[in-house]
Amino acid sequence: MKSTENKLKVQPLRTVSKPLYEELISELGKFHIHSFDVQAKAIEKDDGMEIILHFGESFSQQLSKNFTSKQIENTGHEIKEFIRESAEKMKEIMIADYFKMIKP
């Protein structure tokens, strides 16, 4: 028997919603976070989509949040807030990873 997670197909956000992916990358750029620093994925659902962001060393850190179709279509406040909060967390983790890497 397959688990629920296996039934829901995880796809790159870029292929599921290119405008949302471009908004994400644009906003992350304001924090000096580049497209190669994050893996953005999505799971399409009946009532919207779950956005999943992997980042950090070996992309071991993950943040995710569900959004309704209406929020996605309008790139509403909730999405922008999620991106901003995610960017702050990514920056914090990336700085910590950097100092771990250069530590003798």
CSV table of N, CA and C in Angstrom, one decimal, residues 25-72:
chain,number,residue,atom,x,y,z
A,25,ILE,N,12.3,33.5,-6.9
A,25,ILE,CA,13.7,33.8,-7.2
A,25,ILE,C,14.0,35.3,-7.1
A,26,SER,N,13.0,36.1,-7.6
A,26,SER,CA,13.2,37.6,-7.5
A,26,SER,C,13.3,38.1,-6.1
A,27,GLU,N,12.4,37.6,-5.3
A,27,GLU,CA,12.4,38.0,-3.8
A,27,GLU,C,13.6,37.5,-3.1
A,28,LEU,N,14.0,36.2,-3.4
A,28,LEU,CA,15.2,35.7,-2.7
A,28,LEU,C,16.4,36.5,-3.1
A,29,GLY,N,16.4,37.0,-4.4
A,29,GLY,CA,17.6,37.8,-4.9
A,29,GLY,C,17.8,39.0,-4.0
A,30,LYS,N,16.7,39.6,-3.5
A,30,LYS,CA,16.8,40.8,-2.6
A,30,LYS,C,17.6,40.5,-1.3
A,31,PHE,N,17.7,39.2,-1.0
A,31,PHE,CA,18.4,38.7,0.2
A,31,PHE,C,19.8,38.1,-0.2
A,32,HIS,N,20.2,38.3,-1.5
A,32,HIS,CA,21.4,37.8,-2.0
A,32,HIS,C,21.4,36.2,-2.0
A,33,ILE,N,20.2,35.6,-2.2
A,33,ILE,CA,20.1,34.2,-2.2
A,33,ILE,C,19.8,33.9,-3.7
A,34,HIS,N,20.6,33.0,-4.3
A,34,HIS,CA,20.5,32.7,-5.7
A,34,HIS,C,19.7,31.4,-6.0
A,35,SER,N,19.3,31.3,-7.2
A,35,SER,CA,18.5,30.1,-7.6
A,35,SER,C,19.2,28.8,-7.3
A,36,PHE,N,20.5,28.8,-7.3
A,36,PHE,CA,21.2,27.5,-7.1
A,36,PHE,C,21.4,27.2,-5.6
A,37,ASP,N,21.0,28.2,-4.7
A,37,ASP,CA,21.0,28.0,-3.3
A,37,ASP,C,19.8,27.3,-2.7
A,38,VAL,N,18.8,27.1,-3.6
A,38,VAL,CA,17.5,26.6,-3.1
A,38,VAL,C,16.9,25.6,-4.1
A,39,GLN,N,16.3,24.6,-3.6
A,39,GLN,CA,15.5,23.7,-4.5
A,39,GLN,C,14.0,24.0,-4.2
A,40,ALA,N,13.3,24.5,-5.1
A,40,ALA,CA,11.9,24.8,-4.9
A,40,ALA,C,11.0,23.8,-5.6
A,41,LYS,N,10.2,23.1,-4.8
A,41,LYS,CA,9.3,22.1,-5.3
A,41,LYS,C,7.9,22.4,-4.9
A,42,ALA,N,7.0,21.6,-5.5
A,42,ALA,CA,5.6,21.8,-5.2
A,42,ALA,C,4.8,20.5,-5.3
A,43,ILE,N,3.7,20.4,-4.6
A,43,ILE,CA,2.8,19.3,-4.7
A,43,ILE,C,1.4,20.0,-5.0
A,44,GLU,N,0.9,19.7,-6.2
A,44,GLU,CA,-0.4,20.2,-6.5
A,44,GLU,C,-1.5,19.4,-5.8
A,45,LYS,N,-2.4,20.2,-5.2
A,45,LYS,CA,-3.5,19.6,-4.5
A,45,LYS,C,-4.8,20.1,-5.1
A,46,ASP,N,-5.9,19.5,-4.7
A,46,ASP,CA,-7.3,19.9,-5.2
A,46,ASP,C,-7.6,21.3,-5.0
A,47,ASP,N,-7.2,21.8,-3.8
A,47,ASP,CA,-7.6,23.2,-3.4
A,47,ASP,C,-6.4,24.2,-3.5
A,48,GLY,N,-5.3,23.7,-4.0
A,48,GLY,CA,-4.1,24.6,-4.1
A,48,GLY,C,-2.8,23.9,-4.3
A,49,MET,N,-1.8,24.3,-3.5
A,49,MET,CA,-0.5,23.7,-3.7
A,49,MET,C,0.3,23.9,-2.4
A,50,GLU,N,1.2,22.9,-2.2
A,50,GLU,CA,2.1,23.0,-1.1
A,50,GLU,C,3.5,23.3,-1.7
A,51,ILE,N,4.1,24.4,-1.3
A,51,ILE,CA,5.4,24.8,-1.7
A,51,ILE,C,6.4,24.3,-0.7
A,52,ILE,N,7.4,23.7,-1.3
A,52,ILE,CA,8.5,23.1,-0.4
A,52,ILE,C,9.8,23.6,-0.9
A,53,LEU,N,10.6,24.2,0.1
A,53,LEU,CA,11.9,24.8,-0.2
A,53,LEU,C,13.0,24.0,0.5
A,54,HIS,N,13.9,23.5,-0.2
A,54,HIS,CA,15.1,22.8,0.4
A,54,HIS,C,16.3,23.7,0.2
A,55,PHE,N,17.1,23.8,1.3
A,55,PHE,CA,18.3,24.7,1.2
A,55,PHE,C,19.3,24.3,2.2
A,56,GLY,N,20.4,25.0,2.3
A,56,GLY,CA,21.4,24.7,3.3
A,56,GLY,C,22.4,23.6,2.7
A,57,GLU,N,23.3,23.2,3.6
A,57,GLU,CA,24.3,22.2,3.1
A,57,GLU,C,23.6,20.9,2.7
A,58,SER,N,23.9,20.5,1.5
A,58,SER,CA,23.3,19.3,0.9
A,58,SER,C,21.7,19.4,0.8
A,59,PHE,N,21.2,20.6,0.8
A,59,PHE,CA,19.8,20.9,0.8
A,59,PHE,C,19.0,20.1,1.9
A,60,SER,N,19.7,20.0,3.1
A,60,SER,CA,19.1,19.3,4.2
A,60,SER,C,18.1,20.0,5.0
A,61,GLN,N,17.9,21.3,4.8
A,61,GLN,CA,16.9,22.0,5.5
A,61,GLN,C,15.7,22.2,4.6
A,62,GLN,N,14.5,22.2,5.3
A,62,GLN,CA,13.3,22.3,4.5
A,62,GLN,C,12.3,23.2,5.2
A,63,LEU,N,11.6,24.0,4.4
A,63,LEU,CA,10.4,24.8,4.8
A,63,LEU,C,9.3,24.5,3.8
A,64,SER,N,8.1,24.4,4.3
A,64,SER,CA,7.0,24.2,3.4
A,64,SER,C,5.7,24.9,3.9
A,65,LYS,N,4.8,25.1,3.0
A,65,LYS,CA,3.5,25.8,3.4
A,65,LYS,C,2.5,25.5,2.3
A,66,ASN,N,1.3,25.4,2.7
A,66,ASN,CA,0.2,25.2,1.8
A,66,ASN,C,-0.5,26.5,1.5
A,67,PHE,N,-0.8,26.6,0.2
A,67,PHE,CA,-1.5,27.9,-0.3
A,67,PHE,C,-2.7,27.5,-1.1
A,68,THR,N,-3.8,28.3,-1.0
A,68,THR,CA,-5.0,28.0,-1.9
A,68,THR,C,-4.7,28.5,-3.3
A,69,SER,N,-5.5,28.0,-4.2
A,69,SER,CA,-5.4,28.4,-5.6
A,69,SER,C,-5.5,29.9,-5.7
A,70,LYS,N,-6.4,30.5,-5.0
A,70,LYS,CA,-6.7,32.0,-5.0
A,70,LYS,C,-5.4,32.7,-4.6
A,71,GLN,N,-4.8,32.3,-3.5
A,71,GLN,CA,-3.5,32.9,-3.0
A,71,GLN,C,-2.4,32.8,-4.1
A,72,ILE,N,-2.4,31.7,-4.8
A,72,ILE,CA,-1.3,31.5,-5.8
A,72,ILE,C,-1.6,32.4,-7.0
